mmCIF file of C-alpha atoms in Angstrom:
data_model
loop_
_atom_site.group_PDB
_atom_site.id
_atom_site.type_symbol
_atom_site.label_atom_id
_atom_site.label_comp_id
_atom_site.label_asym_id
_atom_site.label_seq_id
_atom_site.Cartn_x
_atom_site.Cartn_y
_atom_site.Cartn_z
ATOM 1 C CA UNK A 1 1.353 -18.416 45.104
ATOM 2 C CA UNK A 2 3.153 -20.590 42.792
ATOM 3 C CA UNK A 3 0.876 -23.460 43.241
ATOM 4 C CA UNK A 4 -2.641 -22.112 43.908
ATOM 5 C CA UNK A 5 -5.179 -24.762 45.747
ATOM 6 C CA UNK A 6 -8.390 -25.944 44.040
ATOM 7 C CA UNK A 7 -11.392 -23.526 44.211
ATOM 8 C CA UNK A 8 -13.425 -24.954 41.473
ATOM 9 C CA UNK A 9 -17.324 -25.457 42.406
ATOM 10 C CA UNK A 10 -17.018 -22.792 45.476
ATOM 11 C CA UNK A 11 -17.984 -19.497 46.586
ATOM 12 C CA UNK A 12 -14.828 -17.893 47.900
ATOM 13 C CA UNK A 13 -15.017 -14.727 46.369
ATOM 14 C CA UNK A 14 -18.268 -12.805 45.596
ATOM 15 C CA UNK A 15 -16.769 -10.677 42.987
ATOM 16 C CA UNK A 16 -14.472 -11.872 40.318
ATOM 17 C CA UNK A 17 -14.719 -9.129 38.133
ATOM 18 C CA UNK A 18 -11.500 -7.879 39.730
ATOM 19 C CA UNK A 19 -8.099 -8.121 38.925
ATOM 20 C CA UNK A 20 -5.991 -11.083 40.093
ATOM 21 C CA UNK A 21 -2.188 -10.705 39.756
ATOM 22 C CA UNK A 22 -0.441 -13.803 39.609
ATOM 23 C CA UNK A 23 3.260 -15.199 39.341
ATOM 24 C CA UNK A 24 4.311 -14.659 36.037
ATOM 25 C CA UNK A 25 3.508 -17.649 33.589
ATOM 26 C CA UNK A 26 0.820 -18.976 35.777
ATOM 27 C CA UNK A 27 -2.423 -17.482 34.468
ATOM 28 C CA UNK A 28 -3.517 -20.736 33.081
ATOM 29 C CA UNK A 29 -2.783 -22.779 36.250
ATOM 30 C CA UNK A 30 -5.191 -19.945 38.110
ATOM 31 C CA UNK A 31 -8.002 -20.711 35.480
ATOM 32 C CA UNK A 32 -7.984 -24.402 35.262
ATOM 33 C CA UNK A 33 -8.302 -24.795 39.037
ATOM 34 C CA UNK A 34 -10.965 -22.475 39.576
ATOM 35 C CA UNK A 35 -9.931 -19.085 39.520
ATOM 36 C CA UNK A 36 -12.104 -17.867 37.094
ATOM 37 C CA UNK A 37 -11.453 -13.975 37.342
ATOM 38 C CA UNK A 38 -12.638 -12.387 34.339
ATOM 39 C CA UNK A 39 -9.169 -10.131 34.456
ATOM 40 C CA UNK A 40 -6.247 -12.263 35.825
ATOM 41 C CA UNK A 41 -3.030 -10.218 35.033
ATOM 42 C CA UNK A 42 0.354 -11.914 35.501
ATOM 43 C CA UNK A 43 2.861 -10.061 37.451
ATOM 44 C CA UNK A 44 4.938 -7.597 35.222
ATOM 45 C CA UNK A 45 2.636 -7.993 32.341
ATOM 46 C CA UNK A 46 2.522 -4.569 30.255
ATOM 47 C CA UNK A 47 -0.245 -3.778 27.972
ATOM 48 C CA UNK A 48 -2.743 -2.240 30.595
ATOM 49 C CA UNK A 49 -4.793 -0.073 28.236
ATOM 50 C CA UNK A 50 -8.307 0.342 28.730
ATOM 51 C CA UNK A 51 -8.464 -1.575 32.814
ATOM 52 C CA UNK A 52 -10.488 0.219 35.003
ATOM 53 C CA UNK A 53 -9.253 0.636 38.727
ATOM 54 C CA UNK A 54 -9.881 2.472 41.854
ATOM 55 C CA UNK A 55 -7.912 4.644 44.374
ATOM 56 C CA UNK A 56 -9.472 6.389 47.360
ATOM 57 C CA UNK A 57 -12.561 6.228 45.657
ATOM 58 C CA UNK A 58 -12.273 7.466 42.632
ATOM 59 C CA UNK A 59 -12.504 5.508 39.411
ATOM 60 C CA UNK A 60 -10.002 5.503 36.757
ATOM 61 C CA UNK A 61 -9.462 4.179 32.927
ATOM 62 C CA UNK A 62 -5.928 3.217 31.599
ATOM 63 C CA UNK A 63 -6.333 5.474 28.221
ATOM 64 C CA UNK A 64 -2.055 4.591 27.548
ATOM 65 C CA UNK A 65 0.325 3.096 29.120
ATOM 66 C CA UNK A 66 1.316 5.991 31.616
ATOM 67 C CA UNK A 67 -2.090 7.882 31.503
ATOM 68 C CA UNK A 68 -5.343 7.653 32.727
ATOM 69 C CA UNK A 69 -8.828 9.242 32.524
ATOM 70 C CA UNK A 70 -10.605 10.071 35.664
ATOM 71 C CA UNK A 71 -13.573 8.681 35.152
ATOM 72 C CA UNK A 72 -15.494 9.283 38.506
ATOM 73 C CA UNK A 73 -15.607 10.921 41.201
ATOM 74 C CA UNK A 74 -15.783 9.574 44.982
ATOM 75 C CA UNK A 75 -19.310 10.839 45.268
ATOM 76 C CA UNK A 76 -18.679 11.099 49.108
ATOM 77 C CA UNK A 77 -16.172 14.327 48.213
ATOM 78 C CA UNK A 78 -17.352 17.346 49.631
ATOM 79 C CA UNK A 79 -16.003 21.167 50.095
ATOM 80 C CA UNK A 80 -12.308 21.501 48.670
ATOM 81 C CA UNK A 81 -10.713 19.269 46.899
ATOM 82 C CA UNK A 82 -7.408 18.805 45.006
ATOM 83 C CA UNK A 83 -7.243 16.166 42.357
ATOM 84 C CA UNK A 84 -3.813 14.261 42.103
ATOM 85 C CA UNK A 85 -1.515 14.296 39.548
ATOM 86 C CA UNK A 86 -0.611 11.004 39.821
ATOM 87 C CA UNK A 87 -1.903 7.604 40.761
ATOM 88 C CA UNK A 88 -0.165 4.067 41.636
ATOM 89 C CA UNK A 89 -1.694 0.770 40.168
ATOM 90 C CA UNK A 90 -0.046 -2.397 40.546
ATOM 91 C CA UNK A 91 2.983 -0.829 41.486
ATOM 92 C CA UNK A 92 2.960 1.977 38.400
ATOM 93 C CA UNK A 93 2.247 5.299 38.243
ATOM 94 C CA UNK A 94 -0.047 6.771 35.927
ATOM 95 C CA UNK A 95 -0.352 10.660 35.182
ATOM 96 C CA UNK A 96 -3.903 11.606 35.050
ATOM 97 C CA UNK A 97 -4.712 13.223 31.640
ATOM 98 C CA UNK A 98 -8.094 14.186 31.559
ATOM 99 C CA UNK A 99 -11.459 14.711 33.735
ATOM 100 C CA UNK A 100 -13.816 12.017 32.230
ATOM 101 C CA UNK A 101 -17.751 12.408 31.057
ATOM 102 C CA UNK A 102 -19.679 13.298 34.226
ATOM 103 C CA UNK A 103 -17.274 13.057 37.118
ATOM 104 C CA UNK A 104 -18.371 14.695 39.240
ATOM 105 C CA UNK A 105 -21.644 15.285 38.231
ATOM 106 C CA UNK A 106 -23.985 16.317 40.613
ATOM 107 C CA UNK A 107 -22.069 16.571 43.701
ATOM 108 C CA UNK A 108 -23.459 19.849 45.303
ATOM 109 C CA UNK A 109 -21.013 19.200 48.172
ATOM 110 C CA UNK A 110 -17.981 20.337 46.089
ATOM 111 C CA UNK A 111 -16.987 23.956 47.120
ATOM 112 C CA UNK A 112 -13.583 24.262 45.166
ATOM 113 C CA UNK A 113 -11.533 21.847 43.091
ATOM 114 C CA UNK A 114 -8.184 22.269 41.845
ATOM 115 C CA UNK A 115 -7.301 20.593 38.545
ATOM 116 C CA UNK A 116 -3.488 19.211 38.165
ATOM 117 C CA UNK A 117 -1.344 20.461 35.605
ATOM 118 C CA UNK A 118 -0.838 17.692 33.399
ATOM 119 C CA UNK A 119 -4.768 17.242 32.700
ATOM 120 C CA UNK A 120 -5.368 18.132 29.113
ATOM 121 C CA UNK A 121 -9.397 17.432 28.828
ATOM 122 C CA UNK A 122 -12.393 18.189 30.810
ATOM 123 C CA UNK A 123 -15.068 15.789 29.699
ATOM 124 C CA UNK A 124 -18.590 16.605 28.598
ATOM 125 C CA UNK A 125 -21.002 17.247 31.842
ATOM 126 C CA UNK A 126 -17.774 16.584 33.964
ATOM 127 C CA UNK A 127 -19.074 18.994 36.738
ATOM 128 C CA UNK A 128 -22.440 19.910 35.429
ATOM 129 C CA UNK A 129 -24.886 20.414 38.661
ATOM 130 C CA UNK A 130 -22.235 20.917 40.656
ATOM 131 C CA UNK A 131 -24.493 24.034 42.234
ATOM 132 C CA UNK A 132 -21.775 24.421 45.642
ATOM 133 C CA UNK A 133 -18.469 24.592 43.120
ATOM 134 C CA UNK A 134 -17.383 28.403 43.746
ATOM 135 C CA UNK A 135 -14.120 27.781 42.812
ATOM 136 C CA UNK A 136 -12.331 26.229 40.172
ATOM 137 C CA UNK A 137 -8.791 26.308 38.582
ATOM 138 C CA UNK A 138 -7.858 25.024 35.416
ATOM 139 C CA UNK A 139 -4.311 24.654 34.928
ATOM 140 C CA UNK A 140 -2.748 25.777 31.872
ATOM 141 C CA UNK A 141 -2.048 22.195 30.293
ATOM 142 C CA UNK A 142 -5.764 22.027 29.594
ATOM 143 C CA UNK A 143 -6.888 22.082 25.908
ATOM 144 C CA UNK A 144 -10.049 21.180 25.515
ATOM 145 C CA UNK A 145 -13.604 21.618 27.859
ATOM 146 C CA UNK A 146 -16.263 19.742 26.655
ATOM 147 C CA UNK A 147 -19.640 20.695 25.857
ATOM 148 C CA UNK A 148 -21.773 21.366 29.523
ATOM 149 C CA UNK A 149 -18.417 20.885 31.172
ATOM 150 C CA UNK A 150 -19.741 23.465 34.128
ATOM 151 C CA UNK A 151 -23.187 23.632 33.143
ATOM 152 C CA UNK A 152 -25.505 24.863 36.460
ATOM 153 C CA UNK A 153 -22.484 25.155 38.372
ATOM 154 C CA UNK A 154 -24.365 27.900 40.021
ATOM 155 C CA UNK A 155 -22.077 29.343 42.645
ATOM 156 C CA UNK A 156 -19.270 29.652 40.481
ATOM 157 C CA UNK A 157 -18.425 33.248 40.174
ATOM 158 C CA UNK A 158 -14.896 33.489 37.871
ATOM 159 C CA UNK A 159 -12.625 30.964 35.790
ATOM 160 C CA UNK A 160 -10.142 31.338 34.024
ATOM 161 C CA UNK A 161 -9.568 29.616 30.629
ATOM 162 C CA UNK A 162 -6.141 28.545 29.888
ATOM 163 C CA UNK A 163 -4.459 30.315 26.661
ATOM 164 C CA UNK A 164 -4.193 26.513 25.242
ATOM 165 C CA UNK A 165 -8.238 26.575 24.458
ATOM 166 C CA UNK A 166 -9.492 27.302 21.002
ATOM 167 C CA UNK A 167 -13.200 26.157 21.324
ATOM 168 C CA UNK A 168 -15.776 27.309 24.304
ATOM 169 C CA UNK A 169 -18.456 24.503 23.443
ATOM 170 C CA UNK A 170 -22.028 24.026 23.852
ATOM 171 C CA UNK A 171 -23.866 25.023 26.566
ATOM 172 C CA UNK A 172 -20.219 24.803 28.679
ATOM 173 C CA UNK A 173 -21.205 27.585 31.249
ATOM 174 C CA UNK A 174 -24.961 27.514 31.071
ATOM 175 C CA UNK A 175 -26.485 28.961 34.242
ATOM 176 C CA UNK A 176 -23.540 29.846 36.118
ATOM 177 C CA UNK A 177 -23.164 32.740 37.947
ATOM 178 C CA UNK A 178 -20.278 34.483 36.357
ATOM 179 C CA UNK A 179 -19.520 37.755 36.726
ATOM 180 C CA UNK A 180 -16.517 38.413 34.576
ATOM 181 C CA UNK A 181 -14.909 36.161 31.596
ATOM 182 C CA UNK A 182 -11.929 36.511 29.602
ATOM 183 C CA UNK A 183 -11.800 34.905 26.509
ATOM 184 C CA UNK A 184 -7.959 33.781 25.232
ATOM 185 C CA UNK A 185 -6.453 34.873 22.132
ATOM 186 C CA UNK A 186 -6.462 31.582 20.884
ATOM 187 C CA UNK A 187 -10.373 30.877 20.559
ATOM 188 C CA UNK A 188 -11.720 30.243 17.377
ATOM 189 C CA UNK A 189 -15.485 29.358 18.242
ATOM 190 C CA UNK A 190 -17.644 30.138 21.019
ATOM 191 C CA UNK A 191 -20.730 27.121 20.713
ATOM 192 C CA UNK A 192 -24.236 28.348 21.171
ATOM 193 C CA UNK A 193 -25.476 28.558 25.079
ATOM 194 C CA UNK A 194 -21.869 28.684 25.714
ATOM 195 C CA UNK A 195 -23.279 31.472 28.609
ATOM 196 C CA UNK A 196 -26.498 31.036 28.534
ATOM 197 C CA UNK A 197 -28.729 32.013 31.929
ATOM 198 C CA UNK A 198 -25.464 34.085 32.975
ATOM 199 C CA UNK A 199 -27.695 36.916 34.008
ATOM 200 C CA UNK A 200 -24.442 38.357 36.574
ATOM 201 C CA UNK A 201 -21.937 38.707 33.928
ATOM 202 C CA UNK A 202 -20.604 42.555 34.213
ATOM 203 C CA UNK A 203 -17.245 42.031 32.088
ATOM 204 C CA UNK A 204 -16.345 40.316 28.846
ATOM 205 C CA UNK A 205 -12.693 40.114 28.477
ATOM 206 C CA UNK A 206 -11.643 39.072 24.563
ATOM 207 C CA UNK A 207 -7.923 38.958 23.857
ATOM 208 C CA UNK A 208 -8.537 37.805 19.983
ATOM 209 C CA UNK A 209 -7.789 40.721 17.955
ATOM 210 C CA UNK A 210 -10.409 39.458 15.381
ATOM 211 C CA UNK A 211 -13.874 39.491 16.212
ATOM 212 C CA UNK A 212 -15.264 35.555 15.582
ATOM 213 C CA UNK A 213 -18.364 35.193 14.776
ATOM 214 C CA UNK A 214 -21.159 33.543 17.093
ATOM 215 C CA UNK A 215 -24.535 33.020 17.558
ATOM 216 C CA UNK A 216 -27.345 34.855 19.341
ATOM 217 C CA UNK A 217 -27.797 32.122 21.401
ATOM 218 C CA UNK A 218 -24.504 32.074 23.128
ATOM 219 C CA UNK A 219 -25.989 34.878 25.485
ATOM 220 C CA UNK A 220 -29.637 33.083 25.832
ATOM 221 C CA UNK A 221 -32.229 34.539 28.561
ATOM 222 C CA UNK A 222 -29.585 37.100 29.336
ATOM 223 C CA UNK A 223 -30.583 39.889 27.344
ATOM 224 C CA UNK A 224 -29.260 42.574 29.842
ATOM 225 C CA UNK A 225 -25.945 41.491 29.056
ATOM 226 C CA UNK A 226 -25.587 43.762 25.991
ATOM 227 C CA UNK A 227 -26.918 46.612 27.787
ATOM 228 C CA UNK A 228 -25.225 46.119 31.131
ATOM 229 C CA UNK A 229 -22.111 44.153 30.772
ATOM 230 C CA UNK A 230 -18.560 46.024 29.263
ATOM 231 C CA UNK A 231 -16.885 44.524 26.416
ATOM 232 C CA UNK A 232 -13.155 44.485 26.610
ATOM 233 C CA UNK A 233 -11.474 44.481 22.972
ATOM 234 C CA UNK A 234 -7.820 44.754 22.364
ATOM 235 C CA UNK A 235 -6.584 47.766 21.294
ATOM 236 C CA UNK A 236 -7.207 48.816 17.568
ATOM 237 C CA UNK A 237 -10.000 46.219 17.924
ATOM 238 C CA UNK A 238 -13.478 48.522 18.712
ATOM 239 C CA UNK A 239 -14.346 48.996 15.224
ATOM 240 C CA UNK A 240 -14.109 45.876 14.086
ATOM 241 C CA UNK A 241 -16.285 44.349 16.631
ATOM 242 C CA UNK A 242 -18.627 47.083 16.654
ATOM 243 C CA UNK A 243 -19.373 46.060 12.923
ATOM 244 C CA UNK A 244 -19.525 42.340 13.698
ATOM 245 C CA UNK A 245 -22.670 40.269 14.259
ATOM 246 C CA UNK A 246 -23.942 39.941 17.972
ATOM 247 C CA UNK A 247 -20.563 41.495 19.404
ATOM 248 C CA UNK A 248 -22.026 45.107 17.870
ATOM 249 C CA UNK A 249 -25.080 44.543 20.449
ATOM 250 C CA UNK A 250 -22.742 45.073 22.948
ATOM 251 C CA UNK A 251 -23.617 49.058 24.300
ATOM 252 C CA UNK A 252 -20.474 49.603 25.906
ATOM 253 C CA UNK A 253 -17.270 48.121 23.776
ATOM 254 C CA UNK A 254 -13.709 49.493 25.515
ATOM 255 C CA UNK A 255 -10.604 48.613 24.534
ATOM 256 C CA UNK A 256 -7.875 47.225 27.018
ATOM 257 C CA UNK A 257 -5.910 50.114 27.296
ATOM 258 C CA UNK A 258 -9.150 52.411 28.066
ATOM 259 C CA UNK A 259 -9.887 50.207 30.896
ATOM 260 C CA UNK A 260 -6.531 50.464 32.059
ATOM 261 C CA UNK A 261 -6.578 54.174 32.440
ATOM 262 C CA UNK A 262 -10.057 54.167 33.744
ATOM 263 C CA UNK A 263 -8.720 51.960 36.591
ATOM 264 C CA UNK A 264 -5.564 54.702 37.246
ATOM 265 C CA UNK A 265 -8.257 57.492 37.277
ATOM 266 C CA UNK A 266 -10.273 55.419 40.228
ATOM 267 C CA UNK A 267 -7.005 54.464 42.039
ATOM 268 C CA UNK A 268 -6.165 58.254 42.259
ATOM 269 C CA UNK A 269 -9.582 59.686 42.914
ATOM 270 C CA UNK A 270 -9.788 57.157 46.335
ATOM 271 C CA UNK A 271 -6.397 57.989 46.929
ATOM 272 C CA UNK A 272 -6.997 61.937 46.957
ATOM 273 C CA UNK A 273 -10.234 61.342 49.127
#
């Protein structure tokens, strides 16, 4: 409305923390008759950073002007889900760029969720306690996952990290059950409790040719693991990690292309039976 009526001294709306578009140059006429919105945004105004907005439920923060941050979750989202790429806002669409702090946390109806490529982040805690998440894939824009990102997340069996990760933080895969993990080529640090409580994990996968160095504590209450778990190197790489701190622990250390011919030797003994 080019002219809006009077609504000074009333109750017409009960929540004016919203945003109210307007006709362009009319944000002052709004206010001074009673339109006291604490965001009024006139039509084709730019500058959007840091509104908050949702969309089917879930809450998002304008980080730039063509990306957002999910921030959370529709908390009535159960059993598989697929988070968009994209979402509209006052008639612009935003790419979604990362999963914000806590999500989705604690939404034990969540059974599999399917990250967009495009998403660089995965916020701290963003799926912690998620203990019905079996299934997750990260696509391989993703950079960075946050400290607890899938802490207790305790039906969650495999994941694969994109190549585009250098750190595995804190406590990011505490009490999960995990049974195999490769580690990319690209990792520089593993953060302590990284797997800690990951008492199912049978295979470690690392693709970095040098061993880094970790803590202890990134295998916490899973002692077993060094006794029962294989340790797959790259080639030339045994020695090396069987002199390194914590990695040497490991009882069985095989590089890739061992395991590759082990797996040819079972393939032909079943097929000969």
């Amino acid at each position: 409305m080019e002219n809006p009526c009077d609504i000074s001294n009333s109750e017409v709306f009960s929540n004016y923390k919203s945003y109210l578009v307007v006709p362009a140059g009319k944000r002052g006429t709004y206010q001074t008759r009673g339109w006291i919105f604490d965001n009024i945004i006139e039509d084709g105004e730019g500058g959007n950073s840091g509104m908050v907005f949702s969309v089917d439920g879930n809450t998002y923060k304008i980080d730039q002007d063509d990306t957002v941050v999910l921030m959370s979750g529709d908390t009535k989202l159960s059993g598989e889900i697929l988070i968009p790429s994209q979402v509209e806002f006052l008639g612009k669409n935003y790419s979604i760029i990362s999963i914000g702090e806590s999500a989705f946390e604690g939404n034990t109806n969540l059974t599999s969720v399917t990250i967009p490529i495009g998403v660089k982040a995965i916020g701290q805690s963003a799926f912690e306690g998620c203990t019905g998440l079996a299934d997750v894939i990260i696509p391989s824009s993703v950079e960075t996952i946050e400290k607890g990102a899938f802490y207790g997340c305790s039906a969650l069996t495999s994941v694969k990290i994109p190549d585009g990760v250098t750190e595995i933080p804190y406590g990011a895969f505490t009490a999960t059950n995990l049974t195999c993990i490769i580690i990319p080529r690209n990792v520089t640090s593993i953060g302590e409790y990284a797997f800690e409580r990951c008492t199912n994990l049978k295979r470690i996968v690392l693709e970095m040719p040098d061993p880094i160095d970790i803590d202890q504590n990134v295998f916490k209450d899973n002692e077993n693991v060094f006794s029962l778990a294989t340790l797959v190197v790259p080639d030339g790489a045994k020695d090396a990690y069987k002199s390194t701190d914590v990695w040497e622990n490991f009882t069985i250390i095989s590089e890739a292309s061992e395991q590759k011919a082990r797996t040819v030797e079972v393939v032909k003994a079943g097929t000969l039976s």
